[in-house]
Amino acid sequence: MIKNEYLKSVMEKVQQRNPGETEFFQAVSEVLESLEPVVERHPEYQANGIIERITEPDRIIKFRVAWVDDNNRVQINRGFRVQFNSAIGPYKGGLRFHPSVWEGTLKFLGFEQIFKNSLTGLPIGGGKGGSDFDPKGKSDMEVLRFCQAFMTELYRHIGPDVDVPAGDIGVGGREIGYLYGQYLRIRGSSESGVLTGKGISFGGSLARTEATGYGLCYFTDAMLKANGKSFKDQTVVISGSGNVAQYALVKATELGAKVITLSDSNGYIVDKDGVDFETVKQIKQVKRGRIKEYLETHPNAEYHEGCKGVWTVPCDIALPCATQNELDEESAKILVKNGCTVVSEGANMPSTKEAVKYFLDNKILFGPAKAANAGGVATSELEMRQNSERTSWTFERVDEKLKGIMENIYAKSAAAAKEYGQPGNLVLGANIAGFQKVADAMLAEGIF
Ligand code: NDP
């Protein structure tokens, strides 16, 4: 509940102006609640309308995407780019291709991205985009034609110093390659810094594929160590089986934990011997199959229908890595009852507001998404840097920098939580630390 009158009035305006955008309200109200002590200490933010401005996107681009399917039928989807805030650098944030995508989803994701990008300490603003196109079940040629049609409009709104999209749900290396190819064709100049998550042969960065999952584990490891714990011999439950989940599995295993679950939107697997990454890679990256197929080579593992059940599997550490609001209060209570003491978010806003409150009230070590999953965007910025230097760093160099950035995000968030009287509350700490840099830049840049 927001108590401060100024913040309350901003929240009411956000709700009036953006009817029905519940995920966006959820993201904004969490940040505004955290900012109460900050606006009280810094009246200049209210005097300069910083909160009103930071909750309103700079612009939203919305367009028709017409493409031809394999049956020669014309299909229509909607494309979007939400350019939320560029006070500290070019807009940066992924593209999501999923049937559930609409303006409200992308506004929540773009808003979160402002603070996440600021927390990395790198000069990147917040944005997000995507389409209600569903790549699942489409042929390679259909995905290619869709990506070309999407970029044919998007290209005029982006650029290496303007707005630099990357991947997200439904947008991986294949899609980024097709999107970049079309940008190159239209612009006729090799501006590799316009997209990140590219293939290594055309300007991609080593370790970008691994970065969000690895970064999540580096952040979680820093949080564990600060509390006298570690990943060693811990049982870990991970949801999702996409990019973030797969590389969280690899790094948590490398750090000594046993990861026993993965899921998709149909169901989840439990492998008490520890989930085998090479099998998952074959299913998800090569065959583009379903997680259920894991049992074909691991008959001792179990498969259960329904993705929510993954939270009923007893564990020490839970890493939600699928999608927003996948972990509700009921699941939070089951996790805690079964002995889970650490939750760290790989997906964006995977825990509902009630679940987050339950974790904080029960002294669970809780790593909020905008801090814990910032490793992907941080490494994207390192990719932009390599592109502008026309060079390519080693895997080790990128990975080392990623680790340093994640440890720093933990330290910054923990320090802000302590400074504002709630030590250990990283939700508060990450929101405040992320906000202040952007707010100060907006103050210095004047009102627009
Ligand atoms: P992928 O598309 O690679 O994988 C998404 C995974 O989540 C799949 O297993 C998918 O299952 C599952 N999933 C998606 N939607 C739902 C749903 N509605 N219910 C249940 N499961 C679902 O995406 P990523 O791994 O890249 O992204 C996962 C999360 O991490 C997202 O929240 C994203 O915003 C966030 N993130 C990603 C970053 C990145 O670098 N990729 C960076 C920072 C955050 P199915 O195949 O059945 O749809």
Coordinates of C-alpha atoms and ligand atoms in Angstrom, one line a residue:
M1 CA 0.0 0.0 0.0
I2 CA 1.3 3.4 -1.0
K3 CA 0.9 5.9 1.8
N4 CA 2.7 9.0 0.5
E5 CA 0.1 11.4 -0.9
Y6 CA 2.2 12.5 -3.9
L7 CA 3.0 8.9 -4.9
K8 CA -0.6 7.9 -4.3
S9 CA -1.8 10.6 -6.7
V10 CA 0.7 9.5 -9.4
M11 CA -0.5 5.9 -9.0
E12 CA -4.1 6.9 -9.5
K13 CA -3.2 8.8 -12.7
V14 CA -1.3 5.8 -14.0
Q15 CA -4.4 3.7 -13.4
Q16 CA -6.7 6.2 -15.1
R17 CA -4.5 6.7 -18.1
N18 CA -3.8 3.0 -18.8
P19 CA -7.0 1.1 -18.2
G20 CA -6.8 -2.6 -17.8
E21 CA -3.0 -2.8 -17.8
T22 CA -2.8 -4.8 -14.6
E23 CA 0.8 -6.0 -15.1
F24 CA 2.0 -2.5 -15.6
F25 CA 0.1 -1.3 -12.4
Q26 CA 1.7 -4.2 -10.5
A27 CA 5.2 -3.1 -11.6
V28 CA 4.6 0.6 -11.0
S29 CA 3.0 0.1 -7.6
E30 CA 5.9 -2.0 -6.4
V31 CA 8.5 0.6 -7.4
L32 CA 6.4 3.5 -6.0
E33 CA 6.0 1.8 -2.6
S34 CA 9.8 1.4 -2.5
L35 CA 10.3 5.1 -3.3
E36 CA 8.4 6.5 -0.4
P37 CA 11.4 7.3 1.7
V38 CA 13.3 8.6 -1.3
V39 CA 10.8 11.2 -2.3
E40 CA 10.5 12.3 1.3
R41 CA 14.2 12.8 1.5
H42 CA 14.4 14.4 -1.9
P43 CA 11.6 17.0 -2.5
E44 CA 13.3 18.0 -5.8
Y45 CA 11.9 14.8 -7.4
Q46 CA 8.3 15.9 -6.7
A47 CA 9.1 19.5 -7.6
N48 CA 10.3 18.4 -11.1
G49 CA 7.6 15.8 -11.7
I50 CA 10.1 13.0 -11.9
I51 CA 7.7 10.3 -10.8
E52 CA 5.0 11.4 -13.3
R53 CA 7.6 11.4 -16.1
I54 CA 9.3 8.1 -15.3
T55 CA 5.9 6.3 -15.3
E56 CA 4.9 7.6 -18.8
P57 CA 6.8 6.1 -21.8
D58 CA 8.7 8.5 -24.0
R59 CA 6.8 7.0 -26.9
I60 CA 5.0 3.8 -28.0
I61 CA 5.3 2.6 -31.6
K62 CA 2.5 0.2 -32.7
F63 CA 2.3 -1.2 -36.2
R64 CA 0.8 -3.9 -38.5
V65 CA 2.9 -6.8 -39.5
A66 CA 1.6 -8.6 -42.6
W67 CA 3.4 -11.7 -43.7
V68 CA 2.6 -14.8 -45.9
D69 CA 2.4 -18.3 -44.3
D70 CA 3.4 -21.6 -46.0
N71 CA -0.2 -22.0 -47.4
N72 CA 0.2 -18.6 -49.2
R73 CA -2.3 -17.0 -46.8
V74 CA -1.7 -13.5 -45.6
Q75 CA -1.4 -13.3 -41.8
I76 CA -1.6 -10.2 -39.7
N77 CA 0.1 -9.6 -36.4
R78 CA 0.7 -6.5 -34.2
G79 CA 4.2 -5.2 -33.6
F80 CA 5.2 -2.8 -30.8
R81 CA 8.2 -1.0 -29.4
V82 CA 7.8 0.9 -26.1
Q83 CA 10.6 3.4 -25.8
F84 CA 10.3 4.1 -22.1
N85 CA 13.2 6.2 -20.9
S86 CA 16.5 7.3 -22.4
A87 CA 17.8 9.6 -19.7
I88 CA 21.0 7.6 -19.2
G89 CA 21.5 6.0 -22.6
P90 CA 19.9 4.5 -25.7
Y91 CA 16.7 2.5 -25.2
K92 CA 17.7 -1.1 -24.5
G93 CA 15.4 -4.1 -23.9
G94 CA 14.3 -7.3 -25.6
L95 CA 11.7 -8.3 -28.2
R96 CA 9.1 -10.8 -27.1
F97 CA 7.2 -12.9 -29.6
H98 CA 4.3 -14.6 -27.8
P99 CA 0.5 -14.7 -28.4
S100 CA -0.1 -13.0 -25.0
V101 CA 1.9 -9.8 -26.0
W102 CA 0.1 -6.5 -26.0
E103 CA 0.8 -2.9 -25.0
G104 CA 0.2 -3.6 -21.3
T105 CA 2.7 -6.4 -21.1
L106 CA 5.4 -4.4 -22.9
K107 CA 4.8 -1.3 -20.7
F108 CA 5.4 -3.4 -17.6
L109 CA 8.5 -4.9 -19.1
G110 CA 9.8 -1.6 -20.4
F111 CA 9.2 0.1 -17.1
E112 CA 11.1 -2.6 -15.2
Q113 CA 13.9 -2.4 -17.8
I114 CA 14.6 1.3 -16.8
F115 CA 15.7 0.4 -13.3
K116 CA 17.4 -2.9 -14.3
N117 CA 19.5 -1.2 -16.9
S118 CA 20.4 1.6 -14.4
L119 CA 21.5 -1.0 -11.8
T120 CA 24.0 -2.5 -14.2
G121 CA 26.0 0.8 -13.9
L122 CA 26.1 0.9 -17.8
P123 CA 24.8 3.7 -20.0
I124 CA 21.5 2.2 -21.2
G125 CA 17.9 3.4 -21.1
G126 CA 14.8 1.3 -20.9
G127 CA 12.6 -0.1 -23.7
K128 CA 10.8 -3.3 -24.7
G129 CA 9.0 -4.6 -27.8
G130 CA 7.6 -7.5 -29.5
S131 CA 4.6 -9.0 -31.2
D132 CA 1.6 -11.3 -30.6
F133 CA 3.2 -13.6 -33.2
D134 CA 3.6 -17.2 -31.9
P135 CA 6.8 -18.8 -33.3
K136 CA 5.7 -22.2 -31.8
G137 CA 4.7 -24.6 -34.6
K138 CA 5.8 -22.3 -37.4
S139 CA 8.3 -23.4 -40.1
D140 CA 11.7 -21.7 -40.4
M141 CA 10.5 -20.0 -43.5
E142 CA 7.4 -18.6 -41.8
V143 CA 9.6 -17.3 -38.9
L144 CA 11.9 -15.7 -41.5
R145 CA 9.1 -14.0 -43.4
F146 CA 7.6 -12.7 -40.1
C147 CA 10.9 -11.3 -38.9
Q148 CA 11.5 -9.6 -42.2
A149 CA 8.1 -8.0 -42.1
F150 CA 8.5 -7.0 -38.5
M151 CA 11.9 -5.3 -39.2
T152 CA 10.6 -3.6 -42.3
E153 CA 8.7 -1.2 -40.0
L154 CA 10.8 -1.4 -36.8
Y155 CA 14.1 -0.4 -38.6
R156 CA 13.1 3.3 -38.8
H157 CA 12.7 3.6 -35.0
I158 CA 16.0 1.9 -33.9
G159 CA 19.7 2.4 -34.3
P160 CA 23.0 1.8 -32.4
D161 CA 22.7 5.1 -30.6
V162 CA 18.9 5.3 -30.5
D163 CA 17.3 2.0 -29.5
V164 CA 19.0 -1.4 -29.4
P165 CA 16.6 -4.4 -29.1
A166 CA 17.6 -8.0 -28.1
G167 CA 15.9 -11.3 -27.5
D168 CA 13.3 -12.4 -24.9
I169 CA 10.6 -15.1 -24.8
G170 CA 10.2 -16.5 -28.3
V171 CA 13.1 -14.5 -29.7
G172 CA 16.5 -16.3 -29.7
G173 CA 19.5 -16.5 -31.9
R174 CA 17.5 -17.6 -35.0
E175 CA 15.1 -14.7 -34.8
I176 CA 17.8 -12.1 -34.1
G177 CA 19.8 -13.4 -37.1
Y178 CA 16.7 -12.9 -39.4
L179 CA 15.9 -9.5 -37.9
Y180 CA 19.5 -8.3 -38.3
G181 CA 19.6 -9.6 -41.9
Q182 CA 16.6 -7.5 -42.8
Y183 CA 17.9 -4.4 -41.1
L184 CA 21.2 -4.8 -43.0
R185 CA 19.4 -5.2 -46.3
I186 CA 17.2 -2.1 -45.7
R187 CA 19.9 0.2 -44.3
G188 CA 22.7 -0.9 -46.6
S189 CA 25.2 -0.3 -43.9
S190 CA 26.8 -2.7 -41.4
E191 CA 25.5 -1.2 -38.1
S192 CA 26.0 -4.3 -36.0
G193 CA 25.4 -2.4 -32.7
V194 CA 21.7 -2.1 -33.6
L195 CA 20.7 -5.5 -32.1
T196 CA 22.3 -7.7 -29.5
G197 CA 22.2 -11.4 -29.1
K198 CA 23.7 -11.8 -32.6
G199 CA 25.5 -14.9 -33.9
I200 CA 29.3 -14.9 -33.2
S201 CA 30.1 -14.6 -36.9
F202 CA 28.3 -11.3 -37.3
G203 CA 29.1 -9.3 -34.2
G204 CA 27.7 -11.3 -31.4
S205 CA 29.4 -11.6 -28.0
L206 CA 30.7 -14.7 -26.5
A207 CA 28.8 -15.5 -23.3
R208 CA 25.7 -13.5 -24.3
T209 CA 23.7 -16.7 -24.7
E210 CA 24.7 -17.8 -21.2
A211 CA 24.6 -14.4 -19.6
T212 CA 21.1 -14.2 -18.0
G213 CA 21.2 -17.6 -16.5
Y214 CA 24.8 -17.3 -15.4
G215 CA 24.2 -13.8 -14.1
L216 CA 21.3 -15.0 -12.1
C217 CA 23.5 -17.5 -10.3
Y218 CA 26.3 -15.0 -9.8
F219 CA 23.8 -12.6 -8.2
T220 CA 22.3 -15.4 -6.1
D221 CA 25.7 -16.7 -5.1
A222 CA 26.7 -13.2 -3.8
M223 CA 23.4 -13.0 -1.9
L224 CA 24.0 -16.5 -0.4
K225 CA 27.6 -15.7 0.6
A226 CA 26.6 -12.5 2.3
N227 CA 24.3 -14.6 4.4
G228 CA 26.9 -17.4 5.2
K229 CA 25.5 -19.8 2.6
S230 CA 26.4 -21.2 -0.8
F231 CA 25.0 -23.3 -3.7
K232 CA 27.1 -26.2 -2.6
D233 CA 24.9 -29.4 -2.0
Q234 CA 21.7 -27.4 -2.3
T235 CA 18.7 -28.7 -4.1
V236 CA 17.4 -26.3 -6.7
V237 CA 14.0 -26.1 -8.5
I238 CA 14.0 -24.1 -11.8
S239 CA 10.9 -23.3 -13.8
G240 CA 11.0 -22.8 -17.6
S241 CA 13.3 -24.6 -20.0
G242 CA 14.2 -21.7 -22.3
N243 CA 17.4 -19.6 -22.5
V244 CA 17.4 -18.4 -18.9
A245 CA 16.4 -21.7 -17.3
Q246 CA 19.0 -23.7 -19.3
Y247 CA 22.0 -21.6 -18.4
A248 CA 20.9 -21.2 -14.8
L249 CA 20.9 -25.0 -14.7
V250 CA 24.4 -25.1 -16.0
K251 CA 25.9 -22.5 -13.6
A252 CA 24.0 -23.7 -10.5
T253 CA 25.3 -27.2 -11.2
E254 CA 28.8 -25.9 -11.7
L255 CA 28.6 -24.1 -8.3
G256 CA 27.8 -27.4 -6.6
A257 CA 24.0 -27.5 -6.5
K258 CA 21.7 -30.2 -7.8
V259 CA 19.0 -28.9 -10.1
I260 CA 16.1 -31.3 -10.1
T261 CA 13.3 -29.7 -12.2
L262 CA 12.6 -27.8 -15.4
S263 CA 9.2 -27.0 -16.9
D264 CA 7.4 -25.5 -19.9
S265 CA 3.8 -24.2 -20.3
N266 CA 2.5 -27.8 -20.4
G267 CA 4.2 -29.5 -17.4
Y268 CA 7.4 -30.1 -15.5
I269 CA 10.1 -32.8 -15.1
V270 CA 11.7 -34.0 -11.9
D271 CA 15.0 -35.7 -12.1
K272 CA 16.3 -36.6 -8.6
D273 CA 19.8 -37.4 -10.1
G274 CA 20.1 -33.8 -11.4
V275 CA 18.8 -32.5 -14.7
D276 CA 21.2 -33.2 -17.6
F277 CA 21.9 -30.1 -19.6
E278 CA 23.1 -31.8 -22.8
T279 CA 19.8 -33.7 -23.0
V280 CA 17.9 -30.5 -22.5
K281 CA 20.0 -28.6 -25.1
Q282 CA 19.3 -31.3 -27.7
I283 CA 15.5 -31.2 -27.0
K284 CA 15.2 -27.4 -26.8
Q285 CA 17.9 -25.9 -29.0
V286 CA 18.3 -28.6 -31.7
K287 CA 14.8 -30.2 -32.0
R288 CA 12.8 -27.2 -30.6
G289 CA 10.8 -29.9 -28.7
R290 CA 8.9 -30.1 -25.4
I291 CA 10.5 -30.8 -22.0
K292 CA 8.4 -34.0 -21.7
E293 CA 10.8 -35.6 -24.3
Y294 CA 13.4 -35.6 -21.5
L295 CA 11.9 -38.9 -20.3
E296 CA 12.7 -40.6 -23.6
T297 CA 16.4 -40.8 -22.6
H298 CA 15.9 -40.5 -18.8
P299 CA 13.2 -43.0 -17.9
N300 CA 13.9 -42.6 -14.2
A301 CA 12.8 -39.0 -14.3
E302 CA 9.1 -38.0 -13.8
Y303 CA 6.9 -35.8 -15.9
H304 CA 3.8 -34.1 -14.5
E305 CA 1.2 -32.2 -16.4
G306 CA 0.6 -28.5 -15.4
C307 CA 3.4 -26.0 -14.9
K308 CA 2.3 -24.7 -11.5
G309 CA 3.1 -28.0 -9.8
V310 CA 6.8 -27.4 -10.1
W311 CA 6.6 -25.3 -6.9
T312 CA 5.4 -28.3 -4.9
V313 CA 8.8 -30.1 -5.4
P314 CA 10.8 -29.7 -2.1
C315 CA 14.0 -27.6 -2.5
D316 CA 16.4 -25.3 -0.8
I317 CA 16.5 -22.7 -3.6
A318 CA 13.9 -21.8 -6.2
L319 CA 14.8 -20.0 -9.4
P320 CA 11.6 -19.0 -11.4
C321 CA 12.8 -18.6 -15.0
A322 CA 9.7 -18.9 -17.2
T323 CA 7.3 -15.9 -17.2
Q324 CA 5.5 -13.2 -15.2
N325 CA 3.2 -14.1 -12.3
E326 CA 4.0 -17.8 -12.5
L327 CA 4.6 -18.0 -8.7
D328 CA 1.6 -17.0 -6.6
E329 CA 1.0 -16.8 -2.9
E330 CA -0.3 -20.3 -2.7
S331 CA 2.9 -21.7 -4.4
A332 CA 5.1 -19.4 -2.2
K333 CA 3.5 -20.9 1.0
I334 CA 4.1 -24.5 -0.3
L335 CA 7.7 -23.7 -1.2
V336 CA 8.4 -22.3 2.3
K337 CA 6.5 -25.1 4.0
N338 CA 8.7 -27.6 2.2
G339 CA 11.9 -25.9 3.4
C340 CA 12.9 -23.5 0.6
T341 CA 14.8 -20.5 2.1
V342 CA 16.1 -18.8 -1.1
V343 CA 14.1 -17.4 -4.1
S344 CA 15.9 -15.6 -6.9
E345 CA 14.1 -14.4 -10.0
G346 CA 15.4 -15.2 -13.5
A347 CA 12.2 -14.3 -15.3
N348 CA 10.7 -10.8 -15.2
M349 CA 8.2 -10.3 -12.3
P350 CA 7.6 -14.1 -11.9
S351 CA 6.3 -13.7 -8.4
T352 CA 3.0 -12.1 -7.7
K353 CA 2.9 -9.1 -5.3
E354 CA 1.4 -11.3 -2.6
A355 CA 4.1 -14.0 -3.1
V356 CA 6.8 -11.4 -2.8
K357 CA 5.3 -10.1 0.4
Y358 CA 5.0 -13.6 1.8
F359 CA 8.7 -14.2 1.1
L360 CA 9.8 -11.0 2.7
D361 CA 7.6 -11.5 5.7
N362 CA 9.0 -15.0 6.2
K363 CA 12.6 -13.8 5.9
I364 CA 13.3 -15.7 2.7
L365 CA 16.4 -14.5 0.9
F366 CA 14.7 -12.9 -2.0
G367 CA 16.5 -11.7 -5.2
P368 CA 14.1 -9.5 -7.3
A369 CA 14.2 -9.9 -11.0
K370 CA 15.4 -6.4 -11.9
A371 CA 18.6 -7.1 -10.0
A372 CA 18.9 -10.8 -10.3
N373 CA 18.3 -11.2 -14.1
A374 CA 20.2 -8.1 -15.2
G375 CA 23.1 -10.2 -16.5
G376 CA 21.6 -10.5 -20.0
V377 CA 21.2 -6.8 -20.7
A378 CA 24.6 -6.1 -19.1
T379 CA 26.3 -8.5 -21.5
S380 CA 24.3 -7.0 -24.3
E381 CA 25.8 -3.7 -23.5
L382 CA 29.3 -5.4 -23.6
E383 CA 28.3 -6.7 -27.0
M384 CA 27.5 -3.1 -28.1
R385 CA 30.9 -2.0 -26.8
Q386 CA 32.7 -4.7 -28.8
N387 CA 30.7 -3.7 -31.9
S388 CA 31.7 -0.1 -31.6
E389 CA 35.4 -1.1 -31.0
R390 CA 35.1 -3.6 -33.9
T391 CA 36.7 -6.2 -31.7
S392 CA 35.7 -9.4 -30.0
W393 CA 36.5 -10.3 -26.4
T394 CA 37.2 -13.8 -25.1
F395 CA 34.5 -15.8 -23.3
E396 CA 36.5 -15.5 -20.1
R397 CA 36.8 -11.7 -20.3
V398 CA 33.0 -11.3 -20.9
D399 CA 32.2 -13.8 -18.1
E400 CA 34.5 -12.1 -15.7
K401 CA 33.0 -8.7 -16.3
L402 CA 29.5 -10.2 -16.0
K403 CA 30.3 -11.7 -12.6
G404 CA 31.7 -8.4 -11.4
I405 CA 28.6 -6.5 -12.6
M406 CA 26.3 -9.0 -10.8
E407 CA 28.3 -8.8 -7.6
N408 CA 28.1 -5.1 -7.8
I409 CA 24.4 -5.0 -8.4
Y410 CA 24.0 -7.2 -5.2
A411 CA 26.2 -4.8 -3.2
K412 CA 24.4 -1.7 -4.5
S413 CA 20.9 -3.1 -3.7
A414 CA 22.0 -4.4 -0.3
A415 CA 23.6 -1.0 0.5
A416 CA 20.5 1.0 -0.5
A417 CA 18.2 -1.3 1.5
K418 CA 20.4 -0.7 4.6
E419 CA 20.7 3.0 4.0
Y420 CA 16.9 3.3 3.9
G421 CA 16.4 1.3 7.1
Q422 CA 15.3 -2.1 5.7
P423 CA 18.5 -4.2 5.6
G424 CA 18.0 -7.4 3.5
N425 CA 15.0 -6.1 1.6
L426 CA 16.5 -6.2 -1.9
V427 CA 13.2 -5.3 -3.5
L428 CA 13.4 -1.9 -1.8
G429 CA 17.2 -1.7 -2.4
A430 CA 17.1 -2.5 -6.1
N431 CA 14.2 -0.2 -6.8
I432 CA 15.9 2.7 -5.0
A433 CA 19.4 2.2 -6.4
G434 CA 18.1 1.8 -9.9
F435 CA 15.8 4.8 -9.6
Q436 CA 18.2 7.3 -8.2
K437 CA 20.7 7.3 -11.1
V438 CA 17.9 7.8 -13.7
A439 CA 16.1 10.5 -11.6
D440 CA 19.3 12.5 -11.1
A441 CA 20.0 12.3 -14.9
M442 CA 16.4 13.5 -15.6
L443 CA 16.9 16.4 -13.1
A444 CA 20.1 17.5 -14.8
E445 CA 18.7 17.2 -18.3
G446 CA 15.7 19.5 -17.6
I447 CA 12.0 19.1 -18.2
F448 CA 10.8 17.5 -21.4
Ligands
NDP1 P1 12.4 -18.6 -23.8 O1 11.4 -18.3 -24.9 O2 13.8 -19.1 -24.2 O3 11.8 -19.6 -22.8 C1 10.6 -19.3 -22.1 C2 10.3 -20.4 -21.2 O4 9.2 -20.1 -20.3 C3 9.8 -21.7 -21.9 O5 10.1 -22.8 -21.2 C4 8.3 -21.4 -22.0 O6 7.5 -22.6 -22.1 C5 8.1 -20.9 -20.6 N1 6.9 -20.0 -20.6 C6 6.7 -18.9 -21.4 N2 5.4 -18.4 -21.2 C7 4.9 -19.2 -20.3 C8 3.6 -19.2 -19.6 N3 2.7 -18.3 -19.9 N4 3.4 -20.2 -18.7 C9 4.3 -21.1 -18.4 N5 5.5 -21.2 -19.0 C10 5.8 -20.2 -19.9 O7 12.5 -17.2 -23.0 P2 13.7 -16.7 -22.0 O8 14.3 -17.9 -21.3 O9 14.6 -15.8 -22.8 O10 12.9 -15.8 -21.0 C11 12.3 -16.3 -19.8 C12 12.1 -15.2 -18.8 O11 13.3 -14.5 -18.5 C13 11.1 -14.1 -19.3 O12 10.4 -13.6 -18.2 C14 12.1 -13.1 -19.9 O13 11.4 -11.8 -19.9 C15 13.2 -13.1 -18.8 N6 14.4 -12.6 -19.2 C16 15.1 -13.1 -20.3 C17 16.3 -12.5 -20.7 C18 17.1 -13.1 -21.8 O14 18.3 -12.7 -21.9 N7 16.6 -14.0 -22.6 C19 16.9 -11.4 -19.9 C20 16.2 -11.1 -18.7 C21 15.0 -11.6 -18.4 P3 6.8 -22.9 -23.5 O15 7.8 -23.3 -24.5 O16 5.8 -23.9 -23.2 O17 6.1 -21.6 -24.0

